[in-house]
PDB file of C-alpha atoms in Angstrom:
ATOM      1  CA  MET A   1    -136.803 -54.035 -13.722  1.00 50.00           C
ATOM      2  CA  PRO A   2    -137.297 -57.504 -12.225  1.00 53.00           C
ATOM      3  CA  ARG A   3    -139.482 -59.817 -14.313  1.00 52.00           C
ATOM      4  CA  ASP A   4    -142.327 -59.791 -11.776  1.00 57.00           C
ATOM      5  CA  GLN A   5    -142.306 -55.999 -11.340  1.00 60.00           C
ATOM      6  CA  GLY A   6    -144.603 -55.485 -14.353  1.00 57.00           C
ATOM      7  CA  HIS A   7    -147.279 -57.719 -12.819  1.00 59.00           C
ATOM      8  CA  ILE A   8    -147.059 -55.922  -9.465  1.00 67.00           C
ATOM      9  CA  ASN A   9    -147.278 -52.524 -11.178  1.00 84.00           C
ATOM     10  CA  ASN A  10    -150.285 -53.632 -13.208  1.00 86.00           C
ATOM     11  CA  LEU A  11    -152.185 -54.838 -10.142  1.00 91.00           C
ATOM     12  CA  TYR A  12    -151.509 -51.474  -8.506  1.00 93.00           C
ATOM     13  CA  ASN A  13    -152.592 -49.557 -11.634  1.00 92.00           C
ATOM     14  CA  THR A  14    -155.722 -51.665 -12.088  1.00 93.00           C
ATOM     15  CA  THR A  15    -156.732 -51.053  -8.479  1.00 96.00           C
ATOM     16  CA  PHE A  16    -155.783 -47.368  -8.616  1.00 96.00           C
ATOM     17  CA  TRP A  17    -157.832 -46.638 -11.745  1.00 96.00           C
ATOM     18  CA  THR A  18    -160.775 -48.745 -10.581  1.00 96.00           C
ATOM     19  CA  LEU A  19    -160.884 -46.674  -7.377  1.00 97.00           C
ATOM     20  CA  ILE A  20    -160.916 -43.487  -9.467  1.00 97.00           C
ATOM     21  CA  GLN A  21    -163.313 -44.574 -12.214  1.00 97.00           C
ATOM     22  CA  HIS A  22    -165.775 -46.664 -10.195  1.00 97.00           C
ATOM     23  CA  GLY A  23    -164.995 -45.739  -6.591  1.00 96.00           C
ATOM     24  CA  ARG A  24    -165.306 -42.006  -7.194  1.00 95.00           C
ATOM     25  CA  MET A  25    -161.982 -41.165  -5.604  1.00 97.00           C
ATOM     26  CA  ASP A  26    -159.536 -38.590  -6.853  1.00 97.00           C
ATOM     27  CA  ALA A  27    -155.921 -39.560  -7.524  1.00 97.00           C
ATOM     28  CA  LYS A  28    -154.660 -38.466  -4.093  1.00 97.00           C
ATOM     29  CA  GLU A  29    -157.365 -40.454  -2.277  1.00 97.00           C
ATOM     30  CA  ALA A  30    -156.680 -43.574  -4.359  1.00 97.00           C
ATOM     31  CA  GLU A  31    -152.940 -43.222  -3.779  1.00 97.00           C
ATOM     32  CA  ARG A  32    -153.443 -42.882  -0.002  1.00 97.00           C
ATOM     33  CA  GLU A  33    -155.773 -45.909  -0.026  1.00 97.00           C
ATOM     34  CA  LEU A  34    -153.160 -48.074  -1.758  1.00 97.00           C
ATOM     35  CA  MET A  35    -150.046 -46.796   0.014  1.00 96.00           C
ATOM     36  CA  GLY A  36    -148.266 -49.756   1.620  1.00 95.00           C
ATOM     37  CA  SER A  37    -150.937 -52.255   0.548  1.00 96.00           C
ATOM     38  CA  SER A  38    -150.001 -55.830  -0.327  1.00 94.00           C
ATOM     39  CA  SER A  39    -151.073 -57.667  -3.468  1.00 92.00           C
ATOM     40  CA  ALA A  40    -153.640 -59.584  -1.406  1.00 96.00           C
ATOM     41  CA  GLU A  41    -155.108 -56.311  -0.126  1.00 97.00           C
ATOM     42  CA  LYS A  42    -155.354 -54.891  -3.651  1.00 96.00           C
ATOM     43  CA  ASN A  43    -157.087 -58.085  -4.810  1.00 96.00           C
ATOM     44  CA  GLU A  44    -159.503 -57.781  -1.877  1.00 97.00           C
ATOM     45  CA  ILE A  45    -160.320 -54.148  -2.742  1.00 97.00           C
ATOM     46  CA  LEU A  46    -161.076 -55.109  -6.327  1.00 97.00           C
ATOM     47  CA  PHE A  47    -163.240 -58.070  -5.349  1.00 97.00           C
ATOM     48  CA  SER A  48    -165.105 -56.781  -2.293  1.00 97.00           C
ATOM     49  CA  ARG A  49    -165.840 -53.289  -3.592  1.00 97.00           C
ATOM     50  CA  PHE A  50    -166.177 -53.831  -7.311  1.00 97.00           C
ATOM     51  CA  GLY A  51    -166.851 -57.570  -7.768  1.00 97.00           C
ATOM     52  CA  MET A  52    -163.718 -57.842  -9.891  1.00 96.00           C
ATOM     53  CA  ASN A  53    -161.509 -60.938  -9.716  1.00 97.00           C
ATOM     54  CA  TYR A  54    -158.095 -59.807 -10.955  1.00 94.00           C
ATOM     55  CA  ASN A  55    -157.163 -63.423 -11.780  1.00 91.00           C
ATOM     56  CA  ASN A  56    -159.998 -63.516 -14.344  1.00 93.00           C
ATOM     57  CA  GLU A  57    -158.715 -60.495 -16.243  1.00 90.00           C
ATOM     58  CA  PRO A  58    -157.384 -61.199 -19.766  1.00 88.00           C
ATOM     59  CA  GLU A  59    -153.716 -62.230 -19.873  1.00 83.00           C
ATOM     60  CA  ILE A  60    -152.791 -59.141 -21.891  1.00 83.00           C
ATOM     61  CA  TYR A  61    -153.596 -57.005 -18.846  1.00 80.00           C
ATOM     62  CA  LYS A  62    -151.958 -59.257 -16.260  1.00 81.00           C
ATOM     63  CA  LYS A  63    -148.874 -60.349 -18.166  1.00 78.00           C
ATOM     64  CA  GLY A  64    -148.324 -57.511 -20.605  1.00 77.00           C
ATOM     65  CA  SER A  65    -146.989 -58.042 -24.102  1.00 83.00           C
ATOM     66  CA  VAL A  66    -143.735 -59.759 -25.044  1.00 87.00           C
ATOM     67  CA  VAL A  67    -142.367 -59.079 -28.536  1.00 90.00           C
ATOM     68  CA  PHE A  68    -139.661 -61.401 -29.856  1.00 85.00           C
ATOM     69  CA  HIS A  69    -138.375 -63.356 -32.840  1.00 80.00           C
ATOM     70  CA  ASP A  70    -140.237 -66.639 -32.901  1.00 82.00           C
ATOM     71  CA  TYR A  71    -138.171 -69.721 -33.551  1.00 78.00           C
ATOM     72  CA  GLU A  72    -138.791 -73.425 -32.976  1.00 71.00           C
ATOM     73  CA  LEU A  73    -139.375 -74.118 -29.292  1.00 69.00           C
ATOM     74  CA  VAL A  74    -136.812 -76.201 -27.438  1.00 69.00           C
ATOM     75  CA  GLU A  75    -138.057 -79.114 -25.343  1.00 72.00           C
ATOM     76  CA  PRO A  76    -137.120 -78.372 -21.729  1.00 65.00           C
ATOM     77  CA  SER A  77    -136.436 -82.051 -21.066  1.00 61.00           C
ATOM     78  CA  SER A  78    -133.334 -81.844 -23.251  1.00 53.00           C
ATOM     79  CA  SER A  79    -130.192 -82.957 -21.418  1.00 47.00           C
ATOM     80  CA  ALA A  80    -128.217 -79.958 -22.709  1.00 52.00           C
ATOM     81  CA  SER A  81    -128.747 -76.564 -21.148  1.00 54.00           C
ATOM     82  CA  PRO A  82    -130.371 -73.865 -23.328  1.00 50.00           C
ATOM     83  CA  LYS A  83    -127.046 -72.051 -23.456  1.00 50.00           C
ATOM     84  CA  GLU A  84    -125.215 -75.181 -24.658  1.00 53.00           C
ATOM     85  CA  ILE A  85    -127.813 -75.821 -27.357  1.00 49.00           C
ATOM     86  CA  LEU A  86    -127.132 -72.455 -28.957  1.00 49.00           C
ATOM     87  CA  GLU A  87    -123.459 -71.844 -28.225  1.00 48.00           C
ATOM     88  CA  THR A  88    -122.019 -75.119 -29.463  1.00 47.00           C
ATOM     89  CA  GLU A  89    -122.454 -76.866 -32.721  1.00 42.00           C
ATOM     90  CA  GLU A  90    -121.195 -80.287 -33.690  1.00 40.00           C
ATOM     91  CA  LEU A  91    -118.641 -80.363 -36.478  1.00 41.00           C
ATOM     92  CA  SER A  92    -118.156 -83.348 -38.763  1.00 41.00           C
ATOM     93  CA  GLY A  93    -115.153 -84.513 -36.712  1.00 45.00           C
ATOM     94  CA  GLY A  94    -117.158 -84.546 -33.492  1.00 47.00           C
ATOM     95  CA  GLU A  95    -115.428 -81.520 -31.965  1.00 47.00           C
ATOM     96  CA  LYS A  96    -117.409 -78.579 -30.667  1.00 49.00           C
ATOM     97  CA  GLN A  97    -117.245 -75.104 -32.126  1.00 50.00           C
ATOM     98  CA  THR A  98    -117.832 -72.060 -29.903  1.00 56.00           C
ATOM     99  CA  GLU A  99    -116.688 -69.275 -32.250  1.00 70.00           C
ATOM    100  CA  MET A 100    -118.762 -68.611 -35.333  1.00 72.00           C
ATOM    101  CA  SER A 101    -117.217 -68.854 -38.767  1.00 84.00           C
ATOM    102  CA  LYS A 102    -118.199 -66.363 -41.476  1.00 85.00           C
ATOM    103  CA  ARG A 103    -120.377 -69.089 -42.993  1.00 83.00           C
ATOM    104  CA  GLN A 104    -122.177 -69.617 -39.670  1.00 80.00           C
ATOM    105  CA  GLN A 105    -122.592 -65.865 -39.212  1.00 78.00           C
ATOM    106  CA  GLU A 106    -124.223 -65.662 -42.637  1.00 80.00           C
ATOM    107  CA  LYS A 107    -126.538 -68.603 -41.816  1.00 78.00           C
ATOM    108  CA  ASP A 108    -127.534 -66.872 -38.573  1.00 77.00           C
ATOM    109  CA  ARG A 109    -128.184 -63.596 -40.405  1.00 75.00           C
ATOM    110  CA  LYS A 110    -130.475 -65.369 -42.890  1.00 78.00           C
ATOM    111  CA  ARG A 111    -132.241 -67.259 -40.089  1.00 76.00           C
ATOM    112  CA  ARG A 112    -132.931 -64.003 -38.241  1.00 75.00           C
ATOM    113  CA  ALA A 113    -134.295 -62.426 -41.423  1.00 76.00           C
ATOM    114  CA  ARG A 114    -136.735 -65.343 -41.932  1.00 75.00           C
ATOM    115  CA  ALA A 115    -137.928 -65.445 -38.322  1.00 76.00           C
ATOM    116  CA  MET A 116    -141.408 -64.147 -37.593  1.00 79.00           C
ATOM    117  CA  ILE A 117    -141.795 -61.435 -34.993  1.00 85.00           C
ATOM    118  CA  THR A 118    -144.497 -62.413 -32.542  1.00 86.00           C
ATOM    119  CA  VAL A 119    -146.425 -60.652 -29.798  1.00 91.00           C
ATOM    120  CA  GLN A 120    -147.540 -62.911 -26.960  1.00 89.00           C
ATOM    121  CA  HIS A 121    -149.171 -62.343 -23.596  1.00 88.00           C
ATOM    122  CA  VAL A 122    -147.435 -64.992 -21.528  1.00 85.00           C
ATOM    123  CA  ASP A 123    -145.832 -65.457 -18.137  1.00 83.00           C
ATOM    124  CA  ILE A 124    -142.149 -64.578 -18.469  1.00 85.00           C
ATOM    125  CA  ILE A 125    -141.507 -64.977 -14.752  1.00 82.00           C
ATOM    126  CA  LYS A 126    -141.379 -68.774 -14.819  1.00 83.00           C
ATOM    127  CA  ASP A 127    -138.245 -70.508 -16.087  1.00 86.00           C
ATOM    128  CA  GLU A 128    -140.215 -72.554 -18.638  1.00 86.00           C
ATOM    129  CA  PHE A 129    -140.593 -69.489 -20.900  1.00 85.00           C
ATOM    130  CA  TRP A 130    -136.822 -68.968 -20.971  1.00 86.00           C
ATOM    131  CA  ASP A 131    -135.927 -72.686 -21.101  1.00 85.00           C
ATOM    132  CA  ARG A 132    -138.045 -73.151 -24.231  1.00 83.00           C
ATOM    133  CA  ARG A 133    -136.669 -70.001 -25.916  1.00 84.00           C
ATOM    134  CA  PRO A 134    -132.914 -70.022 -25.228  1.00 84.00           C
ATOM    135  CA  TRP A 135    -132.192 -67.769 -28.210  1.00 80.00           C
ATOM    136  CA  LEU A 136    -133.648 -64.835 -26.249  1.00 81.00           C
ATOM    137  CA  LEU A 137    -130.675 -64.939 -23.880  1.00 82.00           C
ATOM    138  CA  SER A 138    -128.112 -65.712 -26.553  1.00 79.00           C
ATOM    139  CA  ILE A 139    -126.533 -63.961 -29.488  1.00 72.00           C
ATOM    140  CA  ARG A 140    -127.535 -66.903 -31.681  1.00 74.00           C
ATOM    141  CA  PRO A 141    -130.925 -67.233 -33.378  1.00 73.00           C
ATOM    142  CA  GLY A 142    -133.041 -70.350 -32.931  1.00 76.00           C
ATOM    143  CA  ARG A 143    -134.301 -72.759 -35.601  1.00 74.00           C
ATOM    144  CA  ILE A 144    -137.008 -71.603 -37.985  1.00 65.00           C
ATOM    145  CA  PRO A 145    -140.219 -73.569 -37.244  1.00 65.00           C
ATOM    146  CA  LYS A 146    -141.167 -76.124 -39.872  1.00 63.00           C
ATOM    147  CA  GLU A 147    -144.182 -75.153 -41.954  1.00 58.00           C
ATOM    148  CA  PRO A 148    -147.270 -77.333 -41.306  1.00 54.00           C
TER     149      PRO A 148
END
């Protein structure tokens, strides 16, 4: 499912159930009303008929929930790509390592075990989410955040 599909589905569902619960329609009537409607039209139905501004709904309802291991965020201004940050590691001689040694595998296993699992209601459509969390698209874990 494309990243923005969840948001589109939620706008449809919010409008559909508002028509049923507050607009006194049955499911077939609500479905016919929404068939082929655009996002703008759904927003207009919610606002003009029910005084509801979809943009003011809590993020949990608009964005959904994202569950992931939480590591230290990467600054997007870094010159290295998120993939490069995780896939290469400097060795003492200055060469780059792309395959993990048993020692590195063990370090990664321990890092994963110490990582907190977090639930957030954020926009995953924009690149910033992914740029700051490159470990989500990699087999390598991120850095454990420093304790305050």
